[in-house]
PDB file of C-alpha atoms in Angstrom:
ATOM      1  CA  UNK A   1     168.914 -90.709 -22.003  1.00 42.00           C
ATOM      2  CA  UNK A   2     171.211 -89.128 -19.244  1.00 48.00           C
ATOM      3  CA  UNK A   3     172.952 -92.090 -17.547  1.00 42.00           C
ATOM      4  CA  UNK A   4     174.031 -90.434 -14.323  1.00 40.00           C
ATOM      5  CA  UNK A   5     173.339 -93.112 -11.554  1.00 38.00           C
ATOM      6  CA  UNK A   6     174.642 -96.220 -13.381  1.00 39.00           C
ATOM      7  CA  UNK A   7     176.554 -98.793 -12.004  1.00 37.00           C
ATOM      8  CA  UNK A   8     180.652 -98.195 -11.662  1.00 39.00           C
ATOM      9  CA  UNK A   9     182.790 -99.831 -14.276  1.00 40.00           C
ATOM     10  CA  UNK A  10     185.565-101.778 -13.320  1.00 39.00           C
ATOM     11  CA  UNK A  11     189.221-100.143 -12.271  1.00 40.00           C
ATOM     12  CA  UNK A  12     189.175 -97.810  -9.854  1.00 40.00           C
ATOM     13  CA  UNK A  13     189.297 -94.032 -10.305  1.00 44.00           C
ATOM     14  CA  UNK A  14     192.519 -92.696 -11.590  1.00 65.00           C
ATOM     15  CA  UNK A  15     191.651 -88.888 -10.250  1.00 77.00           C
ATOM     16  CA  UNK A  16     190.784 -87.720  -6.590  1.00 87.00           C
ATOM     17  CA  UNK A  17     187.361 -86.628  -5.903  1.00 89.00           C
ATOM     18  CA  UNK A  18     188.667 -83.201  -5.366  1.00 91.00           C
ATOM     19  CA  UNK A  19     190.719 -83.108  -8.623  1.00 91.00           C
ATOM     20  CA  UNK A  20     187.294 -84.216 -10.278  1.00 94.00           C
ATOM     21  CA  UNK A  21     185.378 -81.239  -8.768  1.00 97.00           C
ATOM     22  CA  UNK A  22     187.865 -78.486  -9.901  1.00 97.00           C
ATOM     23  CA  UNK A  23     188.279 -79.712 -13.307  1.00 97.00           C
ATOM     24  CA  UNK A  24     184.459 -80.113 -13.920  1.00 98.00           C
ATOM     25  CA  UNK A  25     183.668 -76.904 -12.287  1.00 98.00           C
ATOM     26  CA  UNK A  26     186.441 -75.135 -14.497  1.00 98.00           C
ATOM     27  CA  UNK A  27     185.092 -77.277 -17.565  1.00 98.00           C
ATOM     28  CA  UNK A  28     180.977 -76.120 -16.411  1.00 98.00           C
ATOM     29  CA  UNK A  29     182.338 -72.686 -16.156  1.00 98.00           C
ATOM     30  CA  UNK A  30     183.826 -72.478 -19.560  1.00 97.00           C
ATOM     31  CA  UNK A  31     181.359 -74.281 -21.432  1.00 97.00           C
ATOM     32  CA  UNK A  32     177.786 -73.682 -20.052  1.00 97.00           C
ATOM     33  CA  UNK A  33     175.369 -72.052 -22.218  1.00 96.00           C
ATOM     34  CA  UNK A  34     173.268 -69.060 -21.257  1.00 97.00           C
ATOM     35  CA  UNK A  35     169.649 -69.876 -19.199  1.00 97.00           C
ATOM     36  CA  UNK A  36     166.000 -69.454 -21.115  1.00 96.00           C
ATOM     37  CA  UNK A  37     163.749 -66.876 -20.137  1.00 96.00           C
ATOM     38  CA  UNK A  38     161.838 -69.347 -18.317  1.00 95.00           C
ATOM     39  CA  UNK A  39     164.738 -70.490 -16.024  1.00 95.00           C
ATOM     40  CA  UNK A  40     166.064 -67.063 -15.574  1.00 95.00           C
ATOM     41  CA  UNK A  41     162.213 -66.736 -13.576  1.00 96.00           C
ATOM     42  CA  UNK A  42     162.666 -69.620 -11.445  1.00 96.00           C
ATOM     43  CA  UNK A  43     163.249 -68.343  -7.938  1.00 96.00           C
ATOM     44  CA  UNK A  44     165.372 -71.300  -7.695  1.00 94.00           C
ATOM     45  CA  UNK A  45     167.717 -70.336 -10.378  1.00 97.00           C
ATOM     46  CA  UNK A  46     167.976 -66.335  -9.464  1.00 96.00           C
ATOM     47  CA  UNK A  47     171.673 -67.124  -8.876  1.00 97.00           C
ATOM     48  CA  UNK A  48     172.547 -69.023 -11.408  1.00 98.00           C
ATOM     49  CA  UNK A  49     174.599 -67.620 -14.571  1.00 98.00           C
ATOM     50  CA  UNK A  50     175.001 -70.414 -16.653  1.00 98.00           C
ATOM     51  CA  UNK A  51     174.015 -74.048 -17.571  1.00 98.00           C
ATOM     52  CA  UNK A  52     175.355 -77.683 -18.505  1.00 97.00           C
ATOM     53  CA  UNK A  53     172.714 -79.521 -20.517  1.00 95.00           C
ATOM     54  CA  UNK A  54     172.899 -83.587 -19.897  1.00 93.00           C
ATOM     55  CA  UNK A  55     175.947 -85.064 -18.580  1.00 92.00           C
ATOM     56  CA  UNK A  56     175.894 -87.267 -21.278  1.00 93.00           C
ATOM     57  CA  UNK A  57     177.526 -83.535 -22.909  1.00 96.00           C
ATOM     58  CA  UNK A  58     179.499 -83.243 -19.744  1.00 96.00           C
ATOM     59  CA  UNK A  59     181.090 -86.780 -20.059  1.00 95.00           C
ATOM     60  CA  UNK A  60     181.906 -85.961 -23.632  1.00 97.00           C
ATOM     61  CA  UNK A  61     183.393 -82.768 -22.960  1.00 98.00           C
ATOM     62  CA  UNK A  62     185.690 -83.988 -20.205  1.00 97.00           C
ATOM     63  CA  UNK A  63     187.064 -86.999 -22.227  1.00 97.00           C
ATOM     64  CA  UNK A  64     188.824 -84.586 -24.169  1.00 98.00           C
ATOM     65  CA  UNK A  65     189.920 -82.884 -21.760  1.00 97.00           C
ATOM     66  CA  UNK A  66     191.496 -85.837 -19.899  1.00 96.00           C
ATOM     67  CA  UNK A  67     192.923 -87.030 -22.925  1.00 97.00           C
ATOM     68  CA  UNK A  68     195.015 -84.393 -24.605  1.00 97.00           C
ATOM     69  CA  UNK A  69     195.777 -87.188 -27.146  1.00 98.00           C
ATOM     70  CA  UNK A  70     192.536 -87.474 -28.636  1.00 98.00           C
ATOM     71  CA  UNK A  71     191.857 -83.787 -28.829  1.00 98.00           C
ATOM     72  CA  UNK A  72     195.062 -83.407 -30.615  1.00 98.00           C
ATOM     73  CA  UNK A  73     193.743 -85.791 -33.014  1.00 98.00           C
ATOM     74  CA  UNK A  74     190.569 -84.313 -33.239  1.00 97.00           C
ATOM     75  CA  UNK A  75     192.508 -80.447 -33.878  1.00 97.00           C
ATOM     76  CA  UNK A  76     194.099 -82.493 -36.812  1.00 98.00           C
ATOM     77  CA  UNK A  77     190.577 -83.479 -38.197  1.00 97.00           C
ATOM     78  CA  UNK A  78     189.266 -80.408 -37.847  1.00 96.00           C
ATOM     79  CA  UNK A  79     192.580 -78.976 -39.553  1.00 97.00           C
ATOM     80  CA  UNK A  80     192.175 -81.909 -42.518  1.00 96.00           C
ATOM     81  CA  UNK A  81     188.901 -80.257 -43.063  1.00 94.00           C
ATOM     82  CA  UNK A  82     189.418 -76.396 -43.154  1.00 92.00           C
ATOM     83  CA  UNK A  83     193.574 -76.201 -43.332  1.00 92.00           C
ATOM     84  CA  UNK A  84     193.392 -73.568 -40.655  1.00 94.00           C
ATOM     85  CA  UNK A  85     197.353 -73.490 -39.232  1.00 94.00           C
ATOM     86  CA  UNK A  86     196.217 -72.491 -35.972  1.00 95.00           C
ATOM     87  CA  UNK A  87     194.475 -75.924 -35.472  1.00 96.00           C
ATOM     88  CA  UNK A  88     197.943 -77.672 -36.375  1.00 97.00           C
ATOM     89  CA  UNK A  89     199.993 -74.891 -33.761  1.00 97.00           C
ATOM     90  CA  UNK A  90     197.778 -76.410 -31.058  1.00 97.00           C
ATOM     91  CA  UNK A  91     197.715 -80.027 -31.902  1.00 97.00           C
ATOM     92  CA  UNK A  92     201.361 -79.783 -31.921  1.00 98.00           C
ATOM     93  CA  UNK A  93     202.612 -77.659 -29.044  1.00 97.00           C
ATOM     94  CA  UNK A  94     199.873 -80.928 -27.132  1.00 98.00           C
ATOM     95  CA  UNK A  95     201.862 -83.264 -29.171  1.00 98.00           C
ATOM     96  CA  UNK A  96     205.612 -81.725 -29.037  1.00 98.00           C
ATOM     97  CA  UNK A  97     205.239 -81.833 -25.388  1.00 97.00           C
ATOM     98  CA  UNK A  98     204.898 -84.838 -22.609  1.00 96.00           C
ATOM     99  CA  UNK A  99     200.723 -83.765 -22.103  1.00 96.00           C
ATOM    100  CA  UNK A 100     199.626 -86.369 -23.668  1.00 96.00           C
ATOM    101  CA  UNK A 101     201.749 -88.534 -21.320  1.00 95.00           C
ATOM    102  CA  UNK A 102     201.463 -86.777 -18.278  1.00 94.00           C
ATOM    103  CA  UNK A 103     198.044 -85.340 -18.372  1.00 94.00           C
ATOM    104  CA  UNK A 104     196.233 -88.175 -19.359  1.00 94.00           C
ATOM    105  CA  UNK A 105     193.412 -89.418 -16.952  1.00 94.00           C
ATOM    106  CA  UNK A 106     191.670 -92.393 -19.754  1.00 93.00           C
ATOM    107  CA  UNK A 107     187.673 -92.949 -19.366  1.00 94.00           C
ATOM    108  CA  UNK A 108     185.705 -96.333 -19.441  1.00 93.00           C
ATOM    109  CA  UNK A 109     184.028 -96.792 -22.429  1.00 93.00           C
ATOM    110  CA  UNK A 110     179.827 -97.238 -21.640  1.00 88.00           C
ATOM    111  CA  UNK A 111     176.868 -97.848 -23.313  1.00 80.00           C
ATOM    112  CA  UNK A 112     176.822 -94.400 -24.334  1.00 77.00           C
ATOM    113  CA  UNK A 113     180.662 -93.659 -25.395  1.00 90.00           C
ATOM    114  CA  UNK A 114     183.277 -92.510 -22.908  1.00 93.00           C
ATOM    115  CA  UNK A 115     181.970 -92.434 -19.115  1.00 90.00           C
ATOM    116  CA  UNK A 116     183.286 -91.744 -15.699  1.00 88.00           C
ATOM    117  CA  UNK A 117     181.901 -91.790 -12.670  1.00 89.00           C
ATOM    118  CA  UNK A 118     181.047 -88.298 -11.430  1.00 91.00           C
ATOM    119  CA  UNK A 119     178.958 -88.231  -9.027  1.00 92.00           C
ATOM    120  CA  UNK A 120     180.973 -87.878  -6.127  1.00 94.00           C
ATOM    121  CA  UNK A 121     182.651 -84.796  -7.649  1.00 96.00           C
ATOM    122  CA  UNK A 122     179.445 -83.126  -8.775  1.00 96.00           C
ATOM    123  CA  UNK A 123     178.010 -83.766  -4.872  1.00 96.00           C
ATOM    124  CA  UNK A 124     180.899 -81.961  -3.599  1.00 97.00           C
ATOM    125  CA  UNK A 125     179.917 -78.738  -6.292  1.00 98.00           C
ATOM    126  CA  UNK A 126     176.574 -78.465  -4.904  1.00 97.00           C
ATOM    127  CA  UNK A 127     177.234 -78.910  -1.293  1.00 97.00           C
ATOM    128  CA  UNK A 128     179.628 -76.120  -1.841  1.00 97.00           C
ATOM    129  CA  UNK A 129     177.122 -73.940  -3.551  1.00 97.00           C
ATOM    130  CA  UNK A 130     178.188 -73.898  -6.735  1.00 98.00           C
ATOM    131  CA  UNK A 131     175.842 -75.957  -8.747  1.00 97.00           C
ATOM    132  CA  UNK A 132     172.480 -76.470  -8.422  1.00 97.00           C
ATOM    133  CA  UNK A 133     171.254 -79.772 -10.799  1.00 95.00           C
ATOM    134  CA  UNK A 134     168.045 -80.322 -12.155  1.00 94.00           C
ATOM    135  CA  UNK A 135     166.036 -83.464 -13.142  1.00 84.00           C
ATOM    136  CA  UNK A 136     164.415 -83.956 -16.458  1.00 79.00           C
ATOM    137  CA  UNK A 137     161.791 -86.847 -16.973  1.00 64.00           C
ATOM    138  CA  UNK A 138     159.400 -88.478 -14.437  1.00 60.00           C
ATOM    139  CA  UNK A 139     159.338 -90.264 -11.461  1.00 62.00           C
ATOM    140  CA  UNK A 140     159.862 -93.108 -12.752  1.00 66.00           C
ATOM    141  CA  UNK A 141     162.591 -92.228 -15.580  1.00 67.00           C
ATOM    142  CA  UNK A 142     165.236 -89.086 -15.379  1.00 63.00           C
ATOM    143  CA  UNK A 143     165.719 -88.678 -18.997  1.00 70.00           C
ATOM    144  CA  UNK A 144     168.416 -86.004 -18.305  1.00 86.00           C
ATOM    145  CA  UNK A 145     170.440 -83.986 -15.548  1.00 91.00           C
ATOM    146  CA  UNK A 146     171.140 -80.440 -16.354  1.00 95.00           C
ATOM    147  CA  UNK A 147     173.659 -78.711 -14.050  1.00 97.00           C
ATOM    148  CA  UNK A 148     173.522 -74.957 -13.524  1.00 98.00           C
ATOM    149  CA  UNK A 149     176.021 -72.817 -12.509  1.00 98.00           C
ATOM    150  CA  UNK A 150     175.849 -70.621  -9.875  1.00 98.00           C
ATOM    151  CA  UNK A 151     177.231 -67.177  -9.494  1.00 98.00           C
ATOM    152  CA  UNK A 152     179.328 -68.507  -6.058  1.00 98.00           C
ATOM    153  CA  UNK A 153     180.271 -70.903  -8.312  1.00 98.00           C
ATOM    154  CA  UNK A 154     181.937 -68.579 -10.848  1.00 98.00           C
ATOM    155  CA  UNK A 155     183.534 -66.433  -8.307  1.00 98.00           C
ATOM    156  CA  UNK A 156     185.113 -69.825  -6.754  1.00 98.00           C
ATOM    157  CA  UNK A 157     186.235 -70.637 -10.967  1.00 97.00           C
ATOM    158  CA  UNK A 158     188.124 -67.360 -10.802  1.00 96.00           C
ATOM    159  CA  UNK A 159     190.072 -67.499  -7.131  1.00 97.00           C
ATOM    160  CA  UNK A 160     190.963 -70.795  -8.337  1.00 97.00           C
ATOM    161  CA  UNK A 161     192.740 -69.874 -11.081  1.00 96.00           C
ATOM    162  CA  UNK A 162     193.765 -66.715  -9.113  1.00 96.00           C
ATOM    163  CA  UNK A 163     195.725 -68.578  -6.116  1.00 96.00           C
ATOM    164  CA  UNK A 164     196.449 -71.309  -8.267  1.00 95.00           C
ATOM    165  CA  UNK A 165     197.808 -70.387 -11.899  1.00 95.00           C
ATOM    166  CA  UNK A 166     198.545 -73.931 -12.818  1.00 94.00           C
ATOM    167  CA  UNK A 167     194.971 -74.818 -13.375  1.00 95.00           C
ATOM    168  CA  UNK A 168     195.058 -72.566 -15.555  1.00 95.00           C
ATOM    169  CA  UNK A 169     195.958 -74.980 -18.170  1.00 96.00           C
ATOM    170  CA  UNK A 170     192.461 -76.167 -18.250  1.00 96.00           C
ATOM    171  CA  UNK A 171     190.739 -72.850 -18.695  1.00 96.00           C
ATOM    172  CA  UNK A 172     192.857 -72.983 -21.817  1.00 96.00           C
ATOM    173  CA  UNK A 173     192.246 -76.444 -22.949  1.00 97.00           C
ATOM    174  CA  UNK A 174     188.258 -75.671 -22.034  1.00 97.00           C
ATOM    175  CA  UNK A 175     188.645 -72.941 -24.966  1.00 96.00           C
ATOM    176  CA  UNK A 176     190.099 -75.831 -27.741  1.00 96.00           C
ATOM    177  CA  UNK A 177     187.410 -78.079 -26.320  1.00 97.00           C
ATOM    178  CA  UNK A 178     184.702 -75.888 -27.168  1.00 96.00           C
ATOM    179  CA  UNK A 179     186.243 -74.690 -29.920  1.00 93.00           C
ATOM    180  CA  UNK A 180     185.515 -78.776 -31.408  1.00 94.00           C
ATOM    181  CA  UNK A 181     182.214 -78.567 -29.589  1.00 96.00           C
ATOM    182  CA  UNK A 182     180.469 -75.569 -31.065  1.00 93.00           C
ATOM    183  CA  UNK A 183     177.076 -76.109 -30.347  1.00 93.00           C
ATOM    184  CA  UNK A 184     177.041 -79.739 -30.503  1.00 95.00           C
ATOM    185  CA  UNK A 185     174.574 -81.722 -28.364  1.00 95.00           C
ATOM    186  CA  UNK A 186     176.139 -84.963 -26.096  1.00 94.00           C
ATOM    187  CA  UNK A 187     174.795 -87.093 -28.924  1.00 94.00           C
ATOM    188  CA  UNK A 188     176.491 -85.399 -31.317  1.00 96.00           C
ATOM    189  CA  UNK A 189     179.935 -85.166 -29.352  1.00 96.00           C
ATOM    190  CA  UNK A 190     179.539 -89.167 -29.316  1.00 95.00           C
ATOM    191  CA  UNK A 191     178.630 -90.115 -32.800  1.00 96.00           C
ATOM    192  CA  UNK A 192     182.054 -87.348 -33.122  1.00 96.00           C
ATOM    193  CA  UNK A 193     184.319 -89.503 -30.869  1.00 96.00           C
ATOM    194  CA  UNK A 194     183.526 -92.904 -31.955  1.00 95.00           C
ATOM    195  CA  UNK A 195     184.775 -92.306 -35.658  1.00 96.00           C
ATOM    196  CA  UNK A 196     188.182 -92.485 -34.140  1.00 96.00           C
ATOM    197  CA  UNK A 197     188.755 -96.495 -34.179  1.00 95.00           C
ATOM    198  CA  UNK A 198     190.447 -97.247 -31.389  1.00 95.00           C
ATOM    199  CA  UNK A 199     187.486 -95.264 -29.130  1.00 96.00           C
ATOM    200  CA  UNK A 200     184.739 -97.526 -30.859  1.00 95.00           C
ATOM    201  CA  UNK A 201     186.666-100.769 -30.681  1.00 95.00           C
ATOM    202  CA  UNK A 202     187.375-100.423 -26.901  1.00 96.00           C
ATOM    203  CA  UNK A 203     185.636-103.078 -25.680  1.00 95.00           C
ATOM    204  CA  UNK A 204     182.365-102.500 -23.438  1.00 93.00           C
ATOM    205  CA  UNK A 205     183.302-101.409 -19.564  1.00 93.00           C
ATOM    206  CA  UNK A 206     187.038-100.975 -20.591  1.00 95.00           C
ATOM    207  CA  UNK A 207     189.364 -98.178 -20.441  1.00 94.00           C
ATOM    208  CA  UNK A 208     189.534 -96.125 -23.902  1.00 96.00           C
ATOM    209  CA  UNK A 209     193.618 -96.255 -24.546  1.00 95.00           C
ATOM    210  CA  UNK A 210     195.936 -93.710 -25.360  1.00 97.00           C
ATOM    211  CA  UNK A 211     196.596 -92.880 -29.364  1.00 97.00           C
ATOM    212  CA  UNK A 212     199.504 -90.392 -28.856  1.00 97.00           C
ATOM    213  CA  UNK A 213     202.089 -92.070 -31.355  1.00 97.00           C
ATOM    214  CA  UNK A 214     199.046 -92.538 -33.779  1.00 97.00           C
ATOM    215  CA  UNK A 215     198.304 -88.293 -33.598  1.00 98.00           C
ATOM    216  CA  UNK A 216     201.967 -87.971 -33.560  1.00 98.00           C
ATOM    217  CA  UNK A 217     202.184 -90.010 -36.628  1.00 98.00           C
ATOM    218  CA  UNK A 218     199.615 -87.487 -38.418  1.00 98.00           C
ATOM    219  CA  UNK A 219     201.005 -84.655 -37.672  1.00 98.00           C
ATOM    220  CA  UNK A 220     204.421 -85.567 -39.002  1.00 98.00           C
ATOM    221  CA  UNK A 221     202.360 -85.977 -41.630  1.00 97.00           C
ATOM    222  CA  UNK A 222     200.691 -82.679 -41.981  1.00 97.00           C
ATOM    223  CA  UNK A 223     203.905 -80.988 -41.055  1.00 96.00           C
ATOM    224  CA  UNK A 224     205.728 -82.841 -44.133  1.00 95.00           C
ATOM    225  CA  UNK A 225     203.219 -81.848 -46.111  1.00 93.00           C
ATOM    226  CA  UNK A 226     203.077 -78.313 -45.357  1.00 91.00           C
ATOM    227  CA  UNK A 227     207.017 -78.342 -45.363  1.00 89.00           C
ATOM    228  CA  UNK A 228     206.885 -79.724 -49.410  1.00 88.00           C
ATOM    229  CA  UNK A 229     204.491 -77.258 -50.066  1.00 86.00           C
ATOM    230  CA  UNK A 230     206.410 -74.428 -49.014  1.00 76.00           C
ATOM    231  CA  UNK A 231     209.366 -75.649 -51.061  1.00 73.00           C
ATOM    232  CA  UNK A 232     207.427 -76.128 -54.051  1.00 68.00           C
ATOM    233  CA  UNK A 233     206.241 -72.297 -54.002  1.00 65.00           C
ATOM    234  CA  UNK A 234     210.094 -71.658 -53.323  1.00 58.00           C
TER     235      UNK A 234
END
């Protein structure tokens, strides 16, 4: 079940409201999914060119974004698996650089995995225009929230990035995201994120922590390797 509406965790908010609402509408933008044929023929939806499904994916999503640590680490799983040296390249220019440091915004860990208060941010989206969100569920029980992008919205994605190259850098860190994601649900991306330890041991309502030196570590690791491989087919 979608969890939007539950109660604030502890701490306050380490981003703005405004930083919130560019990053998620960047991150909407660059991962949304095409609409069915039955939403494309909802008068309500004419505009729309795109669609989040749950935020329970959107919270997933962005806790990889806000912590280029632990999508570093996850580029060196996914490089463990298939040995692709682009996966490595990436990890390590995130690593090789102060990102992880400097780029970090961490995420209380909920009942469902890593969770952040959105709300606000979203509210500002669809005030704007930009995103129209839809209820799944009764009454009584919203089993999801799907948020669906709207073509203003994509036009505002673009002069973003347009007046303001810098945010840039997530349009480009939405593309590794996704490139992790596939087309993996929100349930999915959590059972994904809490096989890294120190994510599933962070207790209940706390902050997930940073595991820079631990992805560094690795991909030392994989580098050494790679380097003794080399020299052995010397």
């Amino acid at each position: 079940m979608d969890h939007e509406g539950a109660a604030r965790g502890p701490g306050d908010s380490v981003t703005s409201r405004e930083q919130d609402a560019v990053r998620l509408l960047l991150l909407i933008d660059g991962a949304c999914e095409p609409l069915t044929a039955a939403e494309k023929a909802m008068p309500a939806l004419e505009q729309a060119v795109g669609v989040m499904r749950t935020q329970v994916k959107l919270q997933k999503l962005d806790f990889w974004l806000r912590n280029p640590d632990y999508l570093a680490n996850e580029l060196l799983t996914a490089y463990e698996g298939d040995h692709e040296e682009a996966l490595l390249d990436i990890a390590g220019r995130i690593l090789d650089s102060e990102e992880p440091e400097v780029r970090r915004y961490p995420m209380l860990r909920h009942h469902f995995g890593a969770y952040e208060w959105l709300d606000d941010a979203l509210s500002v989206l669809r005030s704007a225009g930009l995103l129209i969100r839809k209820r799944r569920g009764t009454v009584n029980r919203v089993r999801q929230h799907d948020y669906f992008l709207l073509e203003h919205g994509r036009h505002v994605a673009r002069e973003i990035i347009r007046q303001e190259p810098a945010f840039d850098y997530y349009v480009q860190r939405v593309e590794q995201v996704m490139r992790l994601a596939g087309e993996k649900s929100g349930t999915e991306l959590k059972k994904q994120q809490y096989l890294t330890r120190e994510y599933a041991e962070t207790p209940r309502g706390s902050r997930i922590g940073a595991i820079s030196e631990q992805a560094r570590r690795r991909l030392a690791a994989f580098r050494q390797e790679l380097q003794e491989q080399g020299s052995g087919a010397a």
